Coordinates of C-alpha atoms in Angstrom, one line a residue:
M1 CA 0.0 0.0 0.0
G2 CA 1.6 3.2 -1.2
N3 CA 1.0 6.9 -0.8
I4 CA -2.0 8.3 -2.7
I5 CA -1.4 11.9 -1.5
E6 CA 2.1 13.4 -1.0
I7 CA 2.5 17.0 0.3
E8 CA 6.0 18.4 0.3
H9 CA 7.0 21.8 1.8
L10 CA 3.7 23.4 1.0
N11 CA 3.4 27.2 1.6
K12 CA 0.5 29.7 1.3
R13 CA 0.3 33.3 2.5
F14 CA -2.6 35.7 2.5
G15 CA -1.0 39.1 2.9
Q16 CA 0.8 39.0 6.3
V17 CA -0.9 35.7 7.3
N18 CA 1.1 32.5 6.8
A19 CA -1.9 30.2 6.4
V20 CA 0.3 27.1 5.5
Q21 CA 3.9 26.9 6.5
D22 CA 6.4 24.3 5.1
L23 CA 3.7 21.6 5.4
S24 CA 4.7 18.0 4.5
F25 CA 2.8 14.8 5.0
Q26 CA 1.6 11.6 3.2
V27 CA -1.8 9.8 3.0
R28 CA -1.6 6.1 2.3
D29 CA -3.9 4.4 -0.2
G30 CA -7.2 3.3 1.3
E31 CA -6.8 4.8 4.8
L32 CA -8.9 7.0 6.8
F33 CA -6.7 10.1 7.4
A34 CA -7.7 12.8 9.9
F35 CA -6.5 16.3 9.4
L36 CA -7.1 18.3 12.6
G37 CA -6.6 21.9 13.8
V38 CA -8.4 24.8 15.4
N39 CA -10.1 27.4 13.2
G40 CA -7.4 29.2 11.3
A41 CA -4.9 26.4 11.5
G42 CA -4.8 26.0 7.7
K43 CA -6.9 22.9 7.0
S44 CA -9.4 24.5 4.5
T45 CA -6.5 26.3 2.8
T46 CA -4.7 23.0 2.3
I47 CA -7.9 21.3 1.0
N48 CA -8.6 24.1 -1.4
I49 CA -5.1 23.7 -2.8
L50 CA -5.5 19.9 -3.1
C51 CA -8.8 20.5 -5.0
G52 CA -7.2 23.0 -7.4
Q53 CA -9.4 25.8 -6.1
L54 CA -6.4 27.8 -4.7
K55 CA -2.9 28.2 -6.0
K56 CA -0.1 27.4 -3.6
D57 CA 2.9 29.8 -3.2
S58 CA 5.4 26.9 -3.2
G59 CA 5.8 23.2 -2.5
R60 CA 4.8 20.1 -4.3
V61 CA 1.4 18.2 -4.3
T62 CA 1.2 14.7 -5.8
I63 CA -2.1 12.9 -5.9
D64 CA -2.5 9.4 -7.2
G65 CA 1.0 9.6 -8.7
E66 CA 0.2 12.9 -10.6
D67 CA 1.8 16.3 -10.0
L68 CA -1.0 18.7 -9.3
D69 CA 0.8 21.5 -11.2
L70 CA 1.2 19.4 -14.3
R71 CA -2.0 17.3 -14.4
A72 CA -4.7 19.3 -12.5
D73 CA -7.6 18.0 -14.6
T74 CA -6.6 14.3 -14.1
V75 CA -6.1 14.9 -10.4
K76 CA -9.6 16.5 -10.0
K77 CA -11.2 13.4 -11.5
S78 CA -9.8 11.2 -8.7
L79 CA -11.3 13.5 -6.0
G80 CA -14.7 13.7 -4.5
V81 CA -15.2 16.6 -2.1
V82 CA -17.8 17.3 0.6
F83 CA -17.3 20.9 1.7
Q84 CA -18.4 22.4 5.0
N85 CA -21.3 24.3 3.2
S86 CA -23.5 22.5 0.8
V87 CA -22.9 23.3 -2.9
L88 CA -26.2 21.9 -4.1
D89 CA -28.7 24.0 -6.2
K90 CA -31.6 24.5 -3.9
A91 CA -34.1 25.2 -6.8
L92 CA -33.4 21.8 -8.5
S93 CA -34.6 18.4 -7.4
V94 CA -32.3 15.9 -5.8
S95 CA -32.2 13.9 -9.0
D96 CA -31.6 16.9 -11.2
N97 CA -28.7 18.1 -9.0
L98 CA -27.0 14.7 -9.2
E99 CA -27.7 14.2 -12.9
S100 CA -26.1 17.6 -13.8
R101 CA -23.1 16.7 -11.6
A102 CA -22.7 13.3 -13.2
A103 CA -22.8 14.8 -16.7
L104 CA -19.6 16.7 -15.9
Y105 CA -17.9 13.3 -15.6
G106 CA -19.6 11.9 -18.7
I107 CA -21.9 9.7 -16.7
A108 CA -25.4 9.5 -18.3
G109 CA -28.2 7.2 -19.2
K110 CA -28.2 3.7 -17.6
A111 CA -24.8 4.3 -16.0
F112 CA -26.1 7.3 -14.2
R113 CA -29.4 5.7 -13.1
D114 CA -27.6 2.6 -11.8
R115 CA -25.2 4.7 -9.7
L116 CA -28.0 7.1 -8.6
F117 CA -30.2 4.3 -7.3
A118 CA -27.3 2.5 -5.6
L119 CA -26.3 5.6 -3.8
A120 CA -29.9 6.5 -3.0
A121 CA -30.4 3.0 -1.4
A122 CA -27.2 3.2 0.5
L123 CA -27.8 6.7 1.8
D124 CA -31.5 6.3 2.3
F125 CA -32.8 9.1 0.0
E126 CA -34.9 7.1 -2.5
A127 CA -38.0 9.0 -1.3
L128 CA -36.3 12.4 -1.8
L129 CA -35.3 12.1 -5.5
K130 CA -38.0 14.4 -6.8
R131 CA -38.0 16.8 -3.9
P132 CA -36.3 20.3 -4.4
V133 CA -33.1 20.4 -2.4
G134 CA -34.3 23.7 -0.8
K135 CA -37.1 21.7 0.9
L136 CA -34.7 19.2 2.6
S137 CA -33.5 19.2 6.2
G138 CA -29.8 19.7 7.0
G139 CA -29.2 16.0 7.5
Q140 CA -31.0 15.1 4.2
R141 CA -28.9 17.7 2.3
R142 CA -25.7 16.2 3.7
R143 CA -26.6 12.8 2.4
I144 CA -27.1 14.3 -1.1
D145 CA -23.8 16.2 -0.7
I146 CA -22.0 12.9 -0.1
A147 CA -23.8 11.1 -3.0
R148 CA -22.7 14.0 -5.2
A149 CA -19.1 13.5 -4.2
L150 CA -19.3 9.7 -4.8
L151 CA -21.1 9.7 -8.2
H152 CA -17.9 9.3 -10.3
R153 CA -16.3 6.7 -8.0
P154 CA -13.4 8.8 -6.8
K155 CA -10.3 7.3 -5.4
I156 CA -10.2 9.9 -2.6
L157 CA -13.1 11.4 -0.7
I158 CA -12.4 14.7 1.0
L159 CA -14.7 15.3 3.9
D160 CA -14.5 18.9 5.4
E161 CA -16.4 18.6 8.7
P162 CA -19.1 16.4 7.1
T163 CA -21.1 15.6 10.2
T164 CA -21.2 19.0 12.0
G165 CA -24.7 19.7 13.3
L166 CA -26.1 16.3 12.3
D167 CA -28.1 14.1 14.6
P168 CA -26.4 10.8 15.8
Q169 CA -28.6 8.6 13.6
T170 CA -27.6 10.5 10.4
R171 CA -23.9 10.6 11.5
K172 CA -24.0 6.8 11.9
L173 CA -25.6 6.3 8.6
L174 CA -23.0 8.4 6.8
W175 CA -20.1 6.7 8.5
D176 CA -21.6 3.2 7.8
V177 CA -21.8 4.1 4.1
I178 CA -18.3 5.6 4.0
S179 CA -16.9 2.5 5.7
E180 CA -18.6 0.2 3.2
M181 CA -17.2 2.3 0.3
R182 CA -13.7 2.1 1.8
R183 CA -14.1 -1.7 1.9
S184 CA -15.7 -2.3 -1.5
E185 CA -14.1 0.5 -3.6
N186 CA -10.8 0.9 -1.7
L187 CA -11.8 4.5 -1.0
T188 CA -9.3 6.8 0.7
V189 CA -10.9 9.3 3.1
F190 CA -9.3 12.6 4.0
L191 CA -11.2 14.0 7.0
T192 CA -11.4 17.2 8.9
T193 CA -13.6 17.1 11.9
H194 CA -14.2 18.7 15.3
Y195 CA -15.6 15.4 16.7
M196 CA -12.7 13.7 18.3
E197 CA -14.5 10.3 18.4
E198 CA -14.4 10.4 14.6
A199 CA -10.7 11.2 14.6
A200 CA -10.0 8.4 17.1
E201 CA -11.2 5.9 14.4
A202 CA -8.6 7.2 11.8
D203 CA -5.7 5.1 10.6
F204 CA -3.4 8.2 10.8
V205 CA -3.8 11.7 12.3
V206 CA -2.0 15.0 11.5
I207 CA -2.5 18.0 13.8
L208 CA -1.9 21.6 12.5
D209 CA -1.5 24.8 14.4
A210 CA -0.9 28.2 12.8
G211 CA -0.3 26.5 9.4
K212 CA 2.4 24.2 10.8
L213 CA 2.4 20.4 11.4
I214 CA 2.9 20.0 15.1
A215 CA 1.9 16.3 15.7
E216 CA 1.3 13.2 13.6
G217 CA 0.9 9.5 14.1
T218 CA -1.8 6.8 14.7
P219 CA -4.4 7.6 17.4
L220 CA -2.7 5.1 19.7
A221 CA 0.8 6.5 19.2
L222 CA -0.5 10.1 19.8
K223 CA -2.3 9.0 23.0
N224 CA 0.8 7.3 24.3
Q225 CA 2.9 10.4 23.5
Y226 CA 0.6 13.2 24.7
T227 CA -1.7 11.7 27.3
R228 CA -1.6 9.5 30.4
D229 CA -3.6 6.4 31.2
F230 CA -6.3 6.4 33.8
I231 CA -7.4 3.8 36.4
T232 CA -10.9 4.4 37.8
L233 CA -11.3 2.7 41.2
Y234 CA -14.7 1.9 42.8
G235 CA -15.6 0.8 46.3
V236 CA -12.5 2.2 48.0
S237 CA -11.9 4.9 50.5
E238 CA -9.9 8.1 49.7
E239 CA -7.4 7.0 52.4
T240 CA -6.7 3.9 50.4
V241 CA -6.4 5.8 47.2
K242 CA -3.9 8.2 48.8
T243 CA -1.6 5.3 49.7
L244 CA -1.2 4.3 46.0
G245 CA 0.9 7.4 45.4
A246 CA -0.6 8.4 42.1
P247 CA -2.3 11.7 41.2
Y248 CA -6.1 11.3 41.5
E249 CA -9.4 13.1 41.3
R250 CA -12.7 12.3 43.0
L251 CA -15.5 11.1 40.8
R252 CA -19.2 10.7 41.6
Q253 CA -18.8 7.0 42.2
G254 CA -15.1 6.5 42.8
F255 CA -11.7 7.9 42.1
R256 CA -9.7 8.3 38.9
L257 CA -5.9 7.9 39.1
S258 CA -3.5 9.2 36.5
V259 CA -0.7 6.8 35.5
P260 CA 2.0 7.3 32.9
N261 CA 1.5 4.0 31.0
P262 CA -0.1 0.5 31.2
A263 CA 3.1 -1.0 32.6
Y264 CA 2.9 1.3 35.6
A265 CA -0.7 0.5 36.0
T266 CA 0.0 -3.3 36.0
E267 CA 2.8 -2.8 38.5
L268 CA 0.5 -0.8 40.8
I269 CA -2.2 -3.5 40.6
L270 CA 0.2 -6.3 41.4
K271 CA 1.6 -4.4 44.3
R272 CA -1.7 -3.5 45.9
P273 CA -4.4 -6.1 44.7
D274 CA -6.4 -5.2 47.8
A275 CA -7.2 -1.8 46.4
F276 CA -8.2 -3.1 43.0
Q277 CA -11.3 -5.1 43.6
D278 CA -13.4 -3.1 41.2
Y279 CA -11.7 -0.9 38.6
E280 CA -11.2 -0.1 34.9
I281 CA -8.3 1.2 32.9
T282 CA -8.8 3.7 30.0
K283 CA -6.5 5.5 27.6
G284 CA -6.5 9.3 27.4
K285 CA -8.8 10.6 24.6
M286 CA -8.1 12.4 21.3
D287 CA -9.4 15.5 23.0
D288 CA -6.6 15.2 25.5
V289 CA -4.1 14.7 22.7
F290 CA -5.3 17.8 20.8
L291 CA -5.3 20.0 23.9
A292 CA -1.8 18.8 24.9
A293 CA -0.4 19.2 21.4
T294 CA -1.8 22.7 20.7
G295 CA -2.8 24.1 24.1
K296 CA -6.2 24.8 22.5
K297 CA -9.6 23.3 22.5
L298 CA -11.1 22.2 19.2
T299 CA -14.3 24.2 18.2
G300 CA -16.4 24.4 15.1
G301 CA -16.7 27.2 12.6
K302 CA -15.1 28.6 9.5
E303 CA -11.4 29.0 9.1
L304 CA -8.6 29.9 6.7

């Protein structure tokens, strides 16, 4: 499995603002790649450069083996993009929106109908095909946005905060469909999100701050690097917890101890089994990783 996206020393300025600074990373074929950062970190600028909507100042972008500067049209055909804001025509029906989009890729007639009905079944919008997009709810529109991006069977699906504001049922549906596409069509997914539980499912994570890459790795590696493990103890007194010698906090039904790693936790349990009659061990979360790496909390909204 090779790299399907390679970014080398990418730079982009807007006046005095360095939106992207000497950015380099790779995305492997078929993986779920999470691209994280606070508003203004440079995520959307990078995506717009990848999509050919914005010219870079310097650096190199290679997508599916093609240099973006030399083969922009070829590169664009391998991409499907779901932007933060819907790009559907509200006056047109769902079917007409998707048909006009498919025509741009030369998909028409039976080939279009087959793909349309397959996506409508997967994303559960068969009953919406004749309805004007302007009459749809936010969750319904998002399903059509994703279908629009998948019409031409792209190799890479770019999702720019795709589930912001959606109800849990719609979020689950979208992720179920995307997971199936990854399996059946070897789809690579390039994700930006403010939901850290989505980032925790990624194969690889890059974190930006002020246009610079400040952390990268698998979710597990990042948790091991930036967070501590936790042992939650139940049914013990605070006096007992104090004797364990680890930092702790009182919870509603017990105490949560902070330990540097699983080996330390195991050593503590073996040393004091009397204190560990009812307990659980958990890793730090991706929220903790993000806060430790950037010193900032991740929030929604528009950005550079």
